[in-house]
Tab-separated table of C-alpha atoms in Angstrom:
chain	number	residue	atom	x	y	z
A	721	MET	CA	-0.096	0.167	-0.103
A	722	ARG	CA	1.454	3.385	-1.038
A	723	LEU	CA	0.130	6.903	0.018
A	724	ARG	CA	0.268	10.029	-2.169
A	725	ARG	CA	-0.596	13.577	-0.806
A	726	CYS	CA	-2.803	15.070	-3.165
A	727	GLY	CA	-2.909	18.800	-1.505
A	728	VAL	CA	-3.237	19.561	1.752
A	729	ASP	CA	-6.547	17.491	2.606
A	730	ALA	CA	-6.619	14.427	0.148
A	731	VAL	CA	-4.589	11.255	0.280
A	732	LEU	CA	-4.626	8.742	-2.796
A	733	ILE	CA	-3.913	5.411	-1.481
A	734	GLU	CA	-2.446	3.042	-3.873
A	735	VAL	CA	-3.119	-0.805	-3.708
A	736	SER	CA	-2.123	-3.615	-6.069
A	737	SER	CA	-6.014	-5.277	-7.102
A	738	LEU	CA	-9.741	-4.496	-7.055
A	739	ASP	CA	-10.189	-6.615	-4.051
A	740	GLU	CA	-7.607	-4.375	-2.049
A	741	VAL	CA	-9.301	-1.415	-2.947
A	742	GLU	CA	-12.708	-2.686	-1.671
A	743	ALA	CA	-10.774	-3.785	1.386
A	744	VAL	CA	-9.644	0.202	1.723
A	745	ARG	CA	-12.838	1.516	0.799
A	746	SER	CA	-14.968	-0.389	2.948
A	747	ALA	CA	-12.403	0.101	6.031
A	748	LEU	CA	-12.594	3.925	5.692
A	749	ALA	CA	-16.171	3.788	5.167
A	750	ALA	CA	-16.821	1.958	8.289
A	751	ALA	CA	-14.291	3.929	10.454
A	752	ASP	CA	-16.820	6.703	10.289
A	753	LEU	CA	-14.378	9.477	10.408
A	754	PRO	CA	-15.824	12.792	11.107
A	755	ASP	CA	-13.733	14.982	8.449
A	756	LEU	CA	-14.009	12.396	5.799
A	757	VAL	CA	-15.964	14.124	2.811
A	758	GLU	CA	-15.516	11.641	-0.028
A	759	LEU	CA	-14.158	8.064	-1.184
A	760	VAL	CA	-13.479	7.759	-4.585
A	761	PRO	CA	-12.449	4.078	-5.283
A	762	ALA	CA	-10.557	3.264	-8.987
A	763	ALA	CA	-9.062	0.492	-10.387
A	764	ARG	CA	-6.398	0.137	-8.339
A	765	THR	CA	-6.391	3.539	-5.685
A	766	VAL	CA	-8.801	4.834	-3.473
A	767	LEU	CA	-8.766	8.725	-3.088
A	768	ALA	CA	-10.010	9.832	0.310
A	769	THR	CA	-10.682	13.752	0.556
A	770	PHE	CA	-11.024	15.774	4.040
A	771	ARG	CA	-12.851	18.759	5.191
A	772	SER	CA	-10.618	21.530	4.495
A	773	GLY	CA	-8.254	22.459	7.031
A	774	SER	CA	-9.782	19.576	9.371
A	775	GLY	CA	-6.250	18.089	9.354
A	776	GLY	CA	-8.141	14.611	8.694
A	777	VAL	CA	-5.417	13.228	6.597
A	778	ALA	CA	-3.541	12.562	9.947
A	779	GLN	CA	-6.037	10.177	10.874
A	780	LEU	CA	-5.250	8.103	7.823
A	781	ARG	CA	-2.243	6.200	8.458
A	782	PRO	CA	-2.977	4.598	11.877
A	783	LEU	CA	-6.091	3.611	10.327
A	784	LEU	CA	-4.726	1.982	7.202
A	785	ASP	CA	-1.978	-0.040	9.218
A	786	GLY	CA	-4.705	-2.050	10.612
A	787	VAL	CA	-6.494	-2.860	7.108
A	788	ASP	CA	-6.350	-6.449	6.126
A	789	LEU	CA	-5.901	-6.089	2.511
A	790	GLY	CA	-7.199	-9.766	1.918
A	791	GLN	CA	-10.256	-9.189	4.251
A	792	ARG	CA	-13.653	-9.079	2.747
A	793	ALA	CA	-15.992	-6.321	3.282
A	794	HIS	CA	-18.313	-6.464	6.247
A	795	GLY	CA	-21.800	-5.708	6.402
A	796	THR	CA	-24.821	-6.259	4.279
A	797	PRO	CA	-24.176	-4.834	0.631
A	798	ARG	CA	-27.320	-2.960	-1.191
A	799	GLU	CA	-28.642	-5.253	-3.852
A	800	VAL	CA	-29.837	-3.685	-7.183
A	801	VAL	CA	-31.673	-5.684	-9.903
A	802	LEU	CA	-31.537	-4.041	-13.325
A	803	GLN	CA	-34.016	-5.511	-15.637
A	804	VAL	CA	-32.272	-5.885	-19.274
A	805	HIS	CA	-33.576	-6.358	-23.042
A	806	TYR	CA	-31.213	-8.479	-24.423
A	807	ASP	CA	-31.505	-7.315	-27.802
A	808	GLY	CA	-27.779	-5.487	-28.202
A	809	PRO	CA	-25.983	-4.933	-31.546
A	810	ASP	CA	-23.072	-7.158	-30.356
A	811	LEU	CA	-25.211	-10.377	-29.193
A	812	GLY	CA	-24.083	-12.574	-31.901
A	813	LEU	CA	-20.607	-11.508	-31.598
A	814	ILE	CA	-20.256	-12.074	-28.255
A	815	ALA	CA	-22.099	-15.240	-28.516
A	816	GLU	CA	-19.533	-16.220	-31.248
A	817	THR	CA	-16.733	-15.382	-29.250
A	818	ALA	CA	-17.770	-17.179	-26.220
A	819	GLY	CA	-18.168	-20.074	-28.118
A	820	THR	CA	-22.002	-20.427	-27.275
A	821	SER	CA	-25.490	-19.387	-28.340
A	822	VAL	CA	-27.321	-16.038	-27.903
A	823	ASP	CA	-29.482	-17.722	-25.005
A	824	GLY	CA	-26.162	-19.025	-23.912
A	825	VAL	CA	-25.037	-15.491	-23.398
A	826	VAL	CA	-28.169	-14.342	-21.817
A	827	ASP	CA	-28.077	-17.372	-19.269
A	828	LEU	CA	-24.263	-16.609	-18.308
A	829	HIS	CA	-24.777	-12.722	-17.761
A	830	THR	CA	-28.128	-13.175	-15.711
A	831	GLY	CA	-26.852	-16.248	-13.677
A	832	ALA	CA	-23.738	-14.120	-12.470
A	833	GLU	CA	-23.893	-11.981	-9.081
A	834	TYR	CA	-21.815	-8.758	-9.833
A	835	LYS	CA	-20.178	-5.876	-7.366
A	836	VAL	CA	-19.786	-2.484	-8.135
A	837	ALA	CA	-15.934	-2.072	-7.975
A	838	PHE	CA	-15.936	1.956	-8.709
A	839	CYS	CA	-17.775	4.418	-10.690
A	840	GLY	CA	-16.258	6.563	-13.392
A	841	PHE	CA	-15.940	7.447	-17.017
A	842	ALA	CA	-19.405	9.101	-16.621
A	843	PRO	CA	-21.651	10.076	-13.781
A	844	GLY	CA	-23.473	6.817	-12.442
A	845	PHE	CA	-21.130	4.469	-14.488
A	846	GLY	CA	-20.727	1.611	-12.591
A	847	TYR	CA	-17.903	-0.541	-13.422
A	848	LEU	CA	-19.308	-3.984	-12.281
A	849	VAL	CA	-17.281	-7.137	-11.217
A	850	GLY	CA	-18.072	-10.941	-11.426
A	851	LEU	CA	-18.363	-11.535	-15.231
A	852	PRO	CA	-18.005	-15.299	-16.263
A	853	ALA	CA	-14.827	-15.924	-17.950
A	854	GLU	CA	-16.505	-16.764	-21.008
A	855	LEU	CA	-17.909	-13.323	-21.266
A	856	GLN	CA	-14.594	-11.423	-20.642
A	857	GLN	CA	-13.954	-10.333	-24.042
A	858	ALA	CA	-11.895	-7.532	-25.619
A	859	ARG	CA	-13.498	-3.955	-26.685
A	860	LEU	CA	-14.392	-3.335	-29.906
A	861	ASP	CA	-11.625	-2.525	-32.584
A	862	ASN	CA	-13.691	0.605	-33.684
A	863	PRO	CA	-15.513	2.156	-31.063
A	864	ARG	CA	-18.897	3.697	-31.470
A	865	LYS	CA	-19.315	7.376	-31.673
A	866	ARG	CA	-22.698	7.167	-29.588
A	867	VAL	CA	-23.798	4.462	-27.264
A	868	PRO	CA	-27.554	5.003	-26.205
A	869	PRO	CA	-28.269	5.426	-22.750
A	870	GLY	CA	-29.208	2.504	-20.728
A	871	SER	CA	-26.908	0.306	-23.079
A	872	VAL	CA	-25.750	-2.559	-21.008
A	873	GLY	CA	-22.087	-3.845	-22.202
A	874	ILE	CA	-19.274	-5.974	-21.504
A	875	ALA	CA	-15.491	-5.204	-21.744
A	876	GLY	CA	-12.393	-7.196	-20.009
A	877	GLU	CA	-13.412	-8.119	-16.822
A	878	PHE	CA	-16.030	-5.391	-16.574
A	879	THR	CA	-20.000	-4.991	-17.225
A	880	GLY	CA	-22.072	-1.981	-17.034
A	881	ALA	CA	-24.755	-0.038	-18.169
A	882	TYR	CA	-24.086	3.561	-20.039
A	883	PRO	CA	-26.329	6.043	-17.850
A	884	THR	CA	-26.087	8.863	-20.816
A	885	ALA	CA	-25.299	8.935	-24.520
A	886	SER	CA	-21.853	8.661	-25.092
A	887	PRO	CA	-18.801	7.472	-27.087
A	888	GLY	CA	-17.883	4.005	-26.254
A	889	GLY	CA	-16.264	0.626	-26.962
A	890	TRP	CA	-17.674	-1.962	-25.024
A	891	ARG	CA	-19.795	-4.603	-26.557
A	892	LEU	CA	-23.404	-4.347	-26.218
A	893	LEU	CA	-25.733	-7.018	-24.951
A	894	GLY	CA	-28.913	-4.732	-24.493
A	895	HIS	CA	-30.280	-2.293	-22.747
A	896	THR	CA	-32.114	-1.480	-19.519
A	897	ASP	CA	-35.089	1.259	-19.015
A	898	ALA	CA	-33.563	1.737	-15.262
A	899	VAL	CA	-32.819	5.539	-14.423
A	900	LEU	CA	-29.084	5.208	-13.728
A	901	PHE	CA	-28.103	8.717	-13.038
A	902	ASP	CA	-30.704	11.474	-12.162
A	903	SER	CA	-29.313	14.720	-10.724
A	904	HIS	CA	-32.732	15.758	-9.338
A	905	ARG	CA	-32.608	12.299	-7.343
A	906	ASP	CA	-30.728	11.655	-3.923
A	907	PRO	CA	-28.140	10.187	-4.276
A	908	ALA	CA	-28.264	11.013	-8.162
A	909	ALA	CA	-26.542	7.430	-9.059
A	910	LEU	CA	-28.351	4.486	-8.640
A	911	LEU	CA	-25.511	2.514	-8.582
A	912	SER	CA	-22.537	2.877	-5.736
A	913	PRO	CA	-19.438	1.350	-4.915
A	914	GLY	CA	-20.053	-2.034	-2.907
A	915	ASP	CA	-23.574	-2.496	-4.431
A	916	VAL	CA	-24.108	-6.167	-5.428
A	917	VAL	CA	-25.920	-6.409	-8.952
A	918	ARG	CA	-28.167	-8.822	-10.660
A	919	PHE	CA	-29.158	-8.522	-14.072
A	920	GLU	CA	-32.869	-10.054	-15.177
A	921	ALA	CA	-34.019	-10.549	-18.746
A	922	VAL	CA	-37.105	-8.952	-19.995
A	923	ARG	CA	-38.627	-11.911	-21.967
């Protein structure tokens, strides 16, 4: 574990894996630090930001020294179910690459349990881990200039859904009608790090 100061009131904590990111994130969240403003997990880092002038950064080192990076998060995660129309333009390509049928792809995708490892790329975009090995595929050679909102895709070890229209290179399985991000909602993002997500097929 390596700590990098980001100004006076923030620290970037570098670790070696997504599991270690979750261990650090969950430990800091459970510690209920009074001056902690925000935790931002990513693929190999956690950014901890404290209230300006609070000196909260000094609380981190003793707490992090006690974190077991191999320990799973405590508590009961929030569960979110996303209903998906499996009608994506890359469904046939995904099935061919996986060596199965379209129905096989749907069964694999809906049969797994996922966890939100971190959010990024766009507001409300959750990177979900737990994708079956057969569905872990490369991004498209030529990314799309516009991916419709709600599109559900896969790329590498991740699956996720696009909250808004944007460019993107993930292979698209289908789409969900769930509102993944709404600036007038509290919280605005439907998915948060640590949430457990399941996909259900809309027949």
